[in-house]
């Protein structure tokens, strides 16, 4: 048994004990996606890596929150492309008029849905905010993962490997945007799920599925420097419409998902972050992880020591008789 298999087995046992029987019951509120999208995109990255095909600079998506009408077509397209559980497009589009509405509460991404659109208010005016992985330039998820199950690609996308993951969920704690979701459907096979920036599409010259479907022209896709230039030009040309802030330009060391808005970002659920990449803060945390590994292993070592000593004592006693 190698180190990864040992860790997987130990964490599964711990996870099963902690989660408890009720939490792992298979009901309709949890999803089994098979994590096809994350698996497929990691494999694609591995094959491209061998061919050494990389863009000159990473890509980015620029989101203009002043244009979003909350139709949720991007959610539908994401589910469709990534083979996540889905419902008819009409159901998404009609969410605003339905009562109760999906917009009545603030949602986060989960195992069966890599992007969600939430509704906030600027006075009486609704502001719709699409949320997904920000594809950080220096990802906290990647830095926190001690089996290297995350990878920042030269294309800008941050990918995840279900095969390498041991299910410890440190990435969920480390991410400042609350993105990695755990697939609780089956705790025996640890699965984190998240947006892949449609790596399989962008490496074939397409735009991400959510960008393609948006009829309100909310999102633009291209090299990050061009998206930043466009963001600043848009703000400078319309100072009455936008606040002077491109979210993601500097936050947490910069992200490959950028936002412009007419409302301060802290009013729209965006965390206030400085320029420091999160891994800088998590160095101490990672040290703690190593310590915890040792602490977690200690009972096993002492248990083994106790059993060996007891057997030895018994043998010694039987020899003495
Ligand atoms: S980003 Fe586009 S597709 Fe998504 S909810 Fe807004 S308008 Fe609709
Ligand atoms: S938003 Fe979270 S999950 Fe996405 S790259 Fe950044 S740290 Fe990782």
CSV table of C-alpha atoms and ligand atoms in Angstrom, one decimal:
chain,number,residue,atom,x,y,z
A,1,UNK,CA,0.0,0.0,0.0
A,2,UNK,CA,1.6,3.3,-1.1
A,3,UNK,CA,1.2,6.7,0.7
A,4,UNK,CA,-1.8,7.8,-1.3
A,5,UNK,CA,-3.7,4.5,-0.9
A,6,UNK,CA,-2.9,4.6,2.9
A,7,UNK,CA,-4.2,8.2,3.1
A,8,UNK,CA,-7.3,7.4,1.1
A,9,UNK,CA,-8.2,4.4,3.3
A,10,UNK,CA,-7.5,6.3,6.5
A,11,UNK,CA,-9.6,9.3,5.4
A,12,UNK,CA,-12.5,7.2,4.2
A,13,UNK,CA,-12.7,5.5,7.6
A,14,UNK,CA,-12.5,8.9,9.3
A,15,UNK,CA,-15.0,10.4,6.9
A,16,UNK,CA,-17.5,7.6,7.4
A,17,UNK,CA,-17.2,7.9,11.1
A,18,UNK,CA,-17.6,11.7,11.1
A,19,UNK,CA,-20.3,11.9,8.5
A,20,UNK,CA,-22.5,9.3,10.1
A,21,UNK,CA,-25.2,7.1,8.6
A,22,UNK,CA,-27.9,9.7,8.1
A,23,UNK,CA,-25.7,12.1,6.3
A,24,UNK,CA,-24.7,9.6,3.7
A,25,UNK,CA,-28.2,8.4,3.0
A,26,UNK,CA,-28.8,8.6,-0.8
A,27,UNK,CA,-31.7,11.1,-1.2
A,28,UNK,CA,-32.8,13.4,-3.9
A,29,UNK,CA,-31.0,16.5,-2.4
A,30,UNK,CA,-27.6,15.1,-3.3
A,31,UNK,CA,-26.2,14.3,-6.7
A,32,UNK,CA,-24.0,11.6,-8.2
A,33,UNK,CA,-22.5,13.2,-11.2
A,34,UNK,CA,-19.6,10.8,-11.7
A,35,UNK,CA,-17.6,14.0,-11.9
A,36,UNK,CA,-17.2,13.4,-15.7
A,37,UNK,CA,-16.3,17.0,-16.5
A,38,UNK,CA,-13.5,17.3,-14.0
A,39,UNK,CA,-12.1,13.9,-14.9
A,40,UNK,CA,-12.3,14.5,-18.6
A,41,UNK,CA,-10.7,17.9,-18.4
A,42,UNK,CA,-7.8,16.7,-16.3
A,43,UNK,CA,-7.2,13.9,-18.8
A,44,UNK,CA,-7.3,16.4,-21.6
A,45,UNK,CA,-4.7,18.6,-19.8
A,46,UNK,CA,-2.5,15.6,-19.4
A,47,UNK,CA,-2.6,14.8,-23.1
A,48,UNK,CA,-2.0,18.5,-24.1
A,49,UNK,CA,0.8,18.8,-21.6
A,50,UNK,CA,2.7,16.0,-23.4
A,51,UNK,CA,2.2,17.8,-26.7
A,52,UNK,CA,3.4,21.1,-25.1
A,53,UNK,CA,0.6,23.2,-26.6
A,54,UNK,CA,0.2,26.3,-24.6
A,55,UNK,CA,-1.3,29.8,-25.4
A,56,UNK,CA,1.0,32.8,-25.3
A,57,UNK,CA,-0.9,34.1,-22.2
A,58,UNK,CA,-3.7,32.8,-20.0
A,59,UNK,CA,-7.3,33.4,-21.0
A,60,UNK,CA,-9.9,35.2,-18.9
A,61,UNK,CA,-13.6,35.9,-18.8
A,62,UNK,CA,-14.8,39.5,-18.2
A,63,UNK,CA,-18.3,39.6,-16.6
A,64,UNK,CA,-20.3,42.9,-16.9
A,65,UNK,CA,-22.8,42.8,-14.0
A,66,UNK,CA,-24.7,45.8,-15.2
A,67,UNK,CA,-25.9,43.7,-18.2
A,68,UNK,CA,-27.1,40.5,-16.5
A,69,UNK,CA,-30.9,40.0,-16.6
A,70,UNK,CA,-30.9,36.9,-14.4
A,71,UNK,CA,-32.2,34.5,-17.0
A,72,UNK,CA,-30.0,31.6,-15.7
A,73,UNK,CA,-29.4,30.3,-19.2
A,74,UNK,CA,-25.7,30.2,-18.3
A,75,UNK,CA,-26.6,27.7,-15.4
A,76,UNK,CA,-28.5,25.5,-17.9
A,77,UNK,CA,-25.7,25.6,-20.5
A,78,UNK,CA,-23.1,24.7,-17.8
A,79,UNK,CA,-25.1,21.7,-16.6
A,80,UNK,CA,-25.7,20.6,-20.2
A,81,UNK,CA,-22.1,20.8,-21.3
A,82,UNK,CA,-20.7,19.2,-18.2
A,83,UNK,CA,-23.4,16.4,-18.1
A,84,UNK,CA,-24.6,17.5,-14.7
A,85,UNK,CA,-28.3,16.9,-13.7
A,86,UNK,CA,-30.4,19.4,-15.7
A,87,UNK,CA,-34.0,20.6,-16.2
A,88,UNK,CA,-35.7,22.2,-19.2
A,89,UNK,CA,-34.2,25.6,-20.2
A,90,UNK,CA,-37.7,27.2,-19.7
A,91,UNK,CA,-37.7,26.3,-16.0
A,92,UNK,CA,-34.4,28.3,-15.6
A,93,UNK,CA,-35.7,31.3,-17.6
A,94,UNK,CA,-38.9,31.5,-15.6
A,95,UNK,CA,-37.2,31.5,-12.2
A,96,UNK,CA,-37.6,35.3,-11.6
A,97,UNK,CA,-41.4,35.1,-12.0
A,98,UNK,CA,-42.0,32.0,-9.9
A,99,UNK,CA,-43.0,32.2,-6.2
A,100,UNK,CA,-41.2,30.9,-4.3
A,101,UNK,CA,-38.2,31.7,-6.5
A,102,UNK,CA,-34.7,30.2,-6.6
A,103,UNK,CA,-33.6,33.8,-6.1
A,104,UNK,CA,-35.2,34.0,-2.6
A,105,UNK,CA,-32.0,32.7,-1.1
A,106,UNK,CA,-28.3,33.1,-1.9
A,107,UNK,CA,-27.0,29.9,-3.3
A,108,UNK,CA,-23.5,28.5,-3.6
A,109,UNK,CA,-22.1,26.1,-6.2
A,110,UNK,CA,-22.6,22.4,-5.4
A,111,UNK,CA,-21.7,19.0,-6.7
A,112,UNK,CA,-24.3,19.0,-9.4
A,113,UNK,CA,-24.0,22.7,-10.4
A,114,UNK,CA,-20.7,24.5,-11.2
A,115,UNK,CA,-22.2,28.0,-11.6
A,116,UNK,CA,-25.1,29.8,-9.9
A,117,UNK,CA,-26.7,33.2,-10.4
A,118,UNK,CA,-27.8,35.0,-7.3
A,119,UNK,CA,-29.9,38.1,-6.9
A,120,UNK,CA,-28.9,41.1,-4.8
A,121,UNK,CA,-30.5,44.6,-4.5
A,122,UNK,CA,-29.2,48.1,-5.1
A,123,UNK,CA,-32.1,49.9,-3.5
A,124,UNK,CA,-35.1,48.6,-5.3
A,125,UNK,CA,-33.1,47.5,-8.4
A,126,UNK,CA,-32.1,43.8,-8.7
A,127,UNK,CA,-28.5,43.0,-9.5
A,128,UNK,CA,-27.8,39.5,-10.8
A,129,UNK,CA,-24.4,38.0,-10.0
A,130,UNK,CA,-23.1,34.9,-11.7
A,131,UNK,CA,-20.8,32.9,-9.4
A,132,UNK,CA,-18.3,30.1,-10.3
A,133,UNK,CA,-14.6,29.3,-9.8
A,134,UNK,CA,-12.5,32.4,-10.2
A,135,UNK,CA,-9.6,30.5,-11.6
A,136,UNK,CA,-7.1,32.3,-9.4
A,137,UNK,CA,-3.6,33.1,-10.7
A,138,UNK,CA,-2.2,31.5,-7.6
A,139,UNK,CA,-4.9,29.2,-6.4
A,140,UNK,CA,-5.4,28.4,-2.7
A,141,UNK,CA,-7.0,25.1,-3.6
A,142,UNK,CA,-3.8,24.0,-5.5
A,143,UNK,CA,-1.5,25.2,-2.6
A,144,UNK,CA,-3.6,23.5,0.1
A,145,UNK,CA,-3.7,20.1,-1.7
A,146,UNK,CA,-0.9,17.9,-0.5
A,147,UNK,CA,-1.5,15.2,-3.2
A,148,UNK,CA,-1.4,17.8,-6.1
A,149,UNK,CA,-5.0,17.1,-7.2
A,150,UNK,CA,-5.3,20.7,-8.5
A,151,UNK,CA,-3.4,22.3,-11.4
A,152,UNK,CA,-3.2,25.9,-12.6
A,153,UNK,CA,-2.9,25.5,-16.4
A,154,UNK,CA,-1.1,27.9,-18.8
A,155,UNK,CA,-4.6,28.5,-20.3
A,156,UNK,CA,-5.8,30.1,-17.1
A,157,UNK,CA,-8.1,27.3,-16.0
A,158,UNK,CA,-7.6,25.6,-12.6
A,159,UNK,CA,-8.3,21.8,-13.0
A,160,UNK,CA,-9.0,19.1,-10.5
A,161,UNK,CA,-8.2,15.3,-10.6
A,162,UNK,CA,-10.8,13.0,-8.9
A,163,UNK,CA,-8.2,10.2,-9.3
A,164,UNK,CA,-5.5,11.9,-7.3
A,165,UNK,CA,-7.9,13.3,-4.6
A,166,UNK,CA,-7.9,11.7,-1.2
A,167,UNK,CA,-11.0,13.5,0.0
A,168,UNK,CA,-9.5,15.5,2.8
A,169,UNK,CA,-11.4,18.7,1.8
A,170,UNK,CA,-8.6,21.1,2.7
A,171,UNK,CA,-9.3,22.9,-0.6
A,172,UNK,CA,-12.8,23.7,0.5
A,173,UNK,CA,-11.4,25.4,3.6
A,174,UNK,CA,-8.6,27.2,1.7
A,175,UNK,CA,-10.7,28.7,-1.2
A,176,UNK,CA,-11.6,32.3,-0.4
A,177,UNK,CA,-14.6,32.2,-2.8
A,178,UNK,CA,-16.2,29.1,-1.3
A,179,UNK,CA,-16.1,27.2,-4.6
A,180,UNK,CA,-14.9,23.5,-4.3
A,181,UNK,CA,-18.0,21.4,-3.5
A,182,UNK,CA,-18.0,17.9,-2.1
A,183,UNK,CA,-20.1,15.2,-3.7
A,184,UNK,CA,-21.6,13.7,-0.5
A,185,UNK,CA,-23.5,11.1,-2.5
A,186,UNK,CA,-20.9,8.5,-1.9
A,187,UNK,CA,-18.2,9.2,0.7
A,188,UNK,CA,-16.3,6.0,-0.3
A,189,UNK,CA,-15.1,7.7,-3.5
A,190,UNK,CA,-14.0,11.3,-2.6
A,191,UNK,CA,-15.1,13.8,-5.2
A,192,UNK,CA,-14.6,17.5,-5.3
A,193,UNK,CA,-16.4,19.2,-8.1
A,194,UNK,CA,-16.0,22.7,-9.6
A,195,UNK,CA,-16.0,24.8,-12.8
A,196,UNK,CA,-13.3,23.8,-15.3
A,197,UNK,CA,-13.5,27.1,-17.3
A,198,UNK,CA,-14.7,24.7,-20.1
A,199,UNK,CA,-11.0,23.7,-20.6
A,200,UNK,CA,-12.1,21.1,-23.2
A,201,UNK,CA,-13.8,23.9,-25.2
A,202,UNK,CA,-11.2,26.7,-24.9
A,203,UNK,CA,-8.4,24.4,-26.0
A,204,UNK,CA,-10.4,23.8,-29.2
A,205,UNK,CA,-10.9,27.5,-29.9
A,206,UNK,CA,-14.4,27.7,-28.4
A,207,UNK,CA,-15.6,30.0,-25.6
A,208,UNK,CA,-16.9,28.5,-22.3
A,209,UNK,CA,-20.5,27.2,-22.6
A,210,UNK,CA,-21.9,29.9,-20.3
A,211,UNK,CA,-20.3,32.7,-22.4
A,212,UNK,CA,-21.7,31.2,-25.6
A,213,UNK,CA,-25.3,31.0,-24.5
A,214,UNK,CA,-25.6,34.5,-22.8
A,215,UNK,CA,-27.8,36.5,-25.1
A,216,UNK,CA,-27.4,39.7,-22.9
A,217,UNK,CA,-23.7,39.9,-23.9
A,218,UNK,CA,-22.7,39.8,-20.2
A,219,UNK,CA,-19.4,37.9,-20.7
A,220,UNK,CA,-16.4,38.3,-22.9
A,221,UNK,CA,-13.6,35.8,-23.3
A,222,UNK,CA,-10.0,36.3,-24.4
A,223,UNK,CA,-6.4,36.8,-23.3
A,224,UNK,CA,-6.4,38.2,-19.7
A,225,UNK,CA,-4.5,41.4,-20.7
A,226,UNK,CA,-7.1,42.2,-23.4
A,227,UNK,CA,-10.0,41.5,-21.0
A,228,UNK,CA,-8.4,43.9,-18.4
A,229,UNK,CA,-7.9,46.6,-21.1
A,230,UNK,CA,-11.5,46.2,-22.2
A,231,UNK,CA,-12.7,46.4,-18.5
A,232,UNK,CA,-10.9,49.7,-17.9
A,233,UNK,CA,-12.0,51.2,-21.2
A,234,UNK,CA,-15.6,50.3,-20.5
A,235,UNK,CA,-15.4,51.9,-17.0
A,236,UNK,CA,-13.6,55.0,-18.2
A,237,UNK,CA,-16.0,55.5,-21.1
A,238,UNK,CA,-19.1,55.1,-18.8
A,239,UNK,CA,-18.1,56.6,-15.4
A,240,UNK,CA,-21.8,57.1,-14.5
A,241,UNK,CA,-22.6,53.4,-15.1
A,242,UNK,CA,-19.7,51.7,-13.4
A,243,UNK,CA,-17.7,51.9,-10.2
A,244,UNK,CA,-13.9,52.3,-10.7
A,245,UNK,CA,-13.0,48.7,-9.7
A,246,UNK,CA,-12.2,45.6,-11.8
A,247,UNK,CA,-12.8,42.8,-9.3
A,248,UNK,CA,-10.2,40.1,-9.9
A,249,UNK,CA,-7.5,42.3,-11.3
A,250,UNK,CA,-5.6,42.3,-8.0
A,251,UNK,CA,-7.7,40.4,-5.5
A,252,UNK,CA,-5.9,37.4,-4.0
A,253,UNK,CA,-3.0,37.9,-6.4
A,254,UNK,CA,-5.4,38.2,-9.4
A,255,UNK,CA,-8.0,35.9,-11.0
A,256,UNK,CA,-8.9,34.8,-14.5
A,257,UNK,CA,-12.5,35.6,-14.0
A,258,UNK,CA,-12.9,39.4,-13.9
A,259,UNK,CA,-16.0,41.5,-13.0
A,260,UNK,CA,-17.1,45.1,-13.6
A,261,UNK,CA,-20.2,46.5,-11.8
A,262,UNK,CA,-22.3,49.6,-11.0
A,263,UNK,CA,-22.5,48.6,-7.3
A,264,UNK,CA,-19.6,48.1,-4.9
A,265,UNK,CA,-18.6,44.4,-4.9
A,266,UNK,CA,-18.9,44.0,-1.1
A,267,UNK,CA,-22.7,44.6,-1.5
A,268,UNK,CA,-22.8,41.8,-4.0
A,269,UNK,CA,-21.4,39.0,-1.9
A,270,UNK,CA,-17.8,39.3,-3.2
A,271,UNK,CA,-15.2,38.8,-0.4
A,272,UNK,CA,-12.9,41.8,0.3
A,273,UNK,CA,-9.4,40.6,-0.5
A,274,UNK,CA,-6.1,42.4,-0.8
A,275,UNK,CA,-3.4,41.7,-3.4
A,276,UNK,CA,-1.7,39.0,-1.4
A,277,UNK,CA,-2.2,35.5,-3.0
A,278,UNK,CA,-3.9,33.2,-0.5
A,279,UNK,CA,-1.1,30.6,-0.6
A,280,UNK,CA,1.1,33.2,1.1
A,281,UNK,CA,-1.3,33.2,4.1
A,282,UNK,CA,-1.7,29.4,4.0
A,283,UNK,CA,2.0,28.5,4.4
A,284,UNK,CA,1.4,28.2,8.1
A,285,UNK,CA,-1.9,26.3,7.4
A,286,UNK,CA,0.0,23.8,5.3
A,287,UNK,CA,2.5,23.3,8.0
A,288,UNK,CA,-0.4,22.6,10.3
A,289,UNK,CA,-1.7,20.0,7.8
A,290,UNK,CA,1.6,18.2,8.0
A,291,UNK,CA,1.4,18.3,11.8
A,292,UNK,CA,-2.1,17.0,11.7
A,293,UNK,CA,-1.0,14.2,9.4
A,294,UNK,CA,1.5,13.2,12.1
A,295,UNK,CA,-1.1,13.6,14.9
A,296,UNK,CA,-3.6,11.5,12.9
A,297,UNK,CA,-1.1,8.8,12.4
A,298,UNK,CA,0.0,8.8,16.0
A,299,UNK,CA,-2.9,6.6,17.3
A,300,UNK,CA,-2.2,4.0,14.6
A,301,UNK,CA,1.5,4.0,15.5
A,302,UNK,CA,0.7,3.7,19.3
A,303,UNK,CA,-2.0,1.1,18.5
A,304,UNK,CA,0.5,-1.0,16.5
A,305,UNK,CA,3.2,-0.6,19.2
A,306,UNK,CA,0.7,-1.7,21.9
A,307,UNK,CA,-0.4,-4.8,20.0
A,308,UNK,CA,3.3,-5.8,19.2
A,309,UNK,CA,4.3,-5.2,22.9
A,310,UNK,CA,1.2,-7.2,24.1
A,311,UNK,CA,2.0,-10.1,21.8
A,312,UNK,CA,5.6,-10.0,22.8
A,313,UNK,CA,4.7,-10.0,26.5
A,314,UNK,CA,2.3,-13.0,25.9
A,315,UNK,CA,5.1,-14.9,24.1
A,316,UNK,CA,7.6,-14.1,26.9
A,317,UNK,CA,5.1,-15.3,29.5
A,318,UNK,CA,4.4,-18.6,27.6
A,319,UNK,CA,8.1,-19.2,27.3
A,320,UNK,CA,8.6,-18.6,31.1
A,321,UNK,CA,5.9,-21.2,31.9
B,1,LIG,S1,-25.0,35.9,-17.3
B,1,LIG,FE1,-26.2,35.9,-19.2
B,1,LIG,S2,-27.0,33.8,-19.3
B,1,LIG,FE2,-26.3,34.1,-17.2
B,1,LIG,S3,-28.1,34.9,-16.1
B,1,LIG,FE3,-27.0,36.7,-16.8
B,1,LIG,S4,-27.9,37.3,-18.7
B,1,LIG,FE4,-28.6,35.2,-18.3
B,2,LIG,S1,-11.8,30.2,-6.7
B,2,LIG,FE1,-11.3,28.7,-5.2
B,2,LIG,S2,-11.4,26.7,-6.3
B,2,LIG,FE2,-11.3,28.4,-7.9
B,2,LIG,S3,-9.1,28.5,-8.4
B,2,LIG,FE3,-9.5,30.0,-6.7
B,2,LIG,S4,-9.0,28.9,-4.8
B,2,LIG,FE4,-9.3,27.3,-6.4
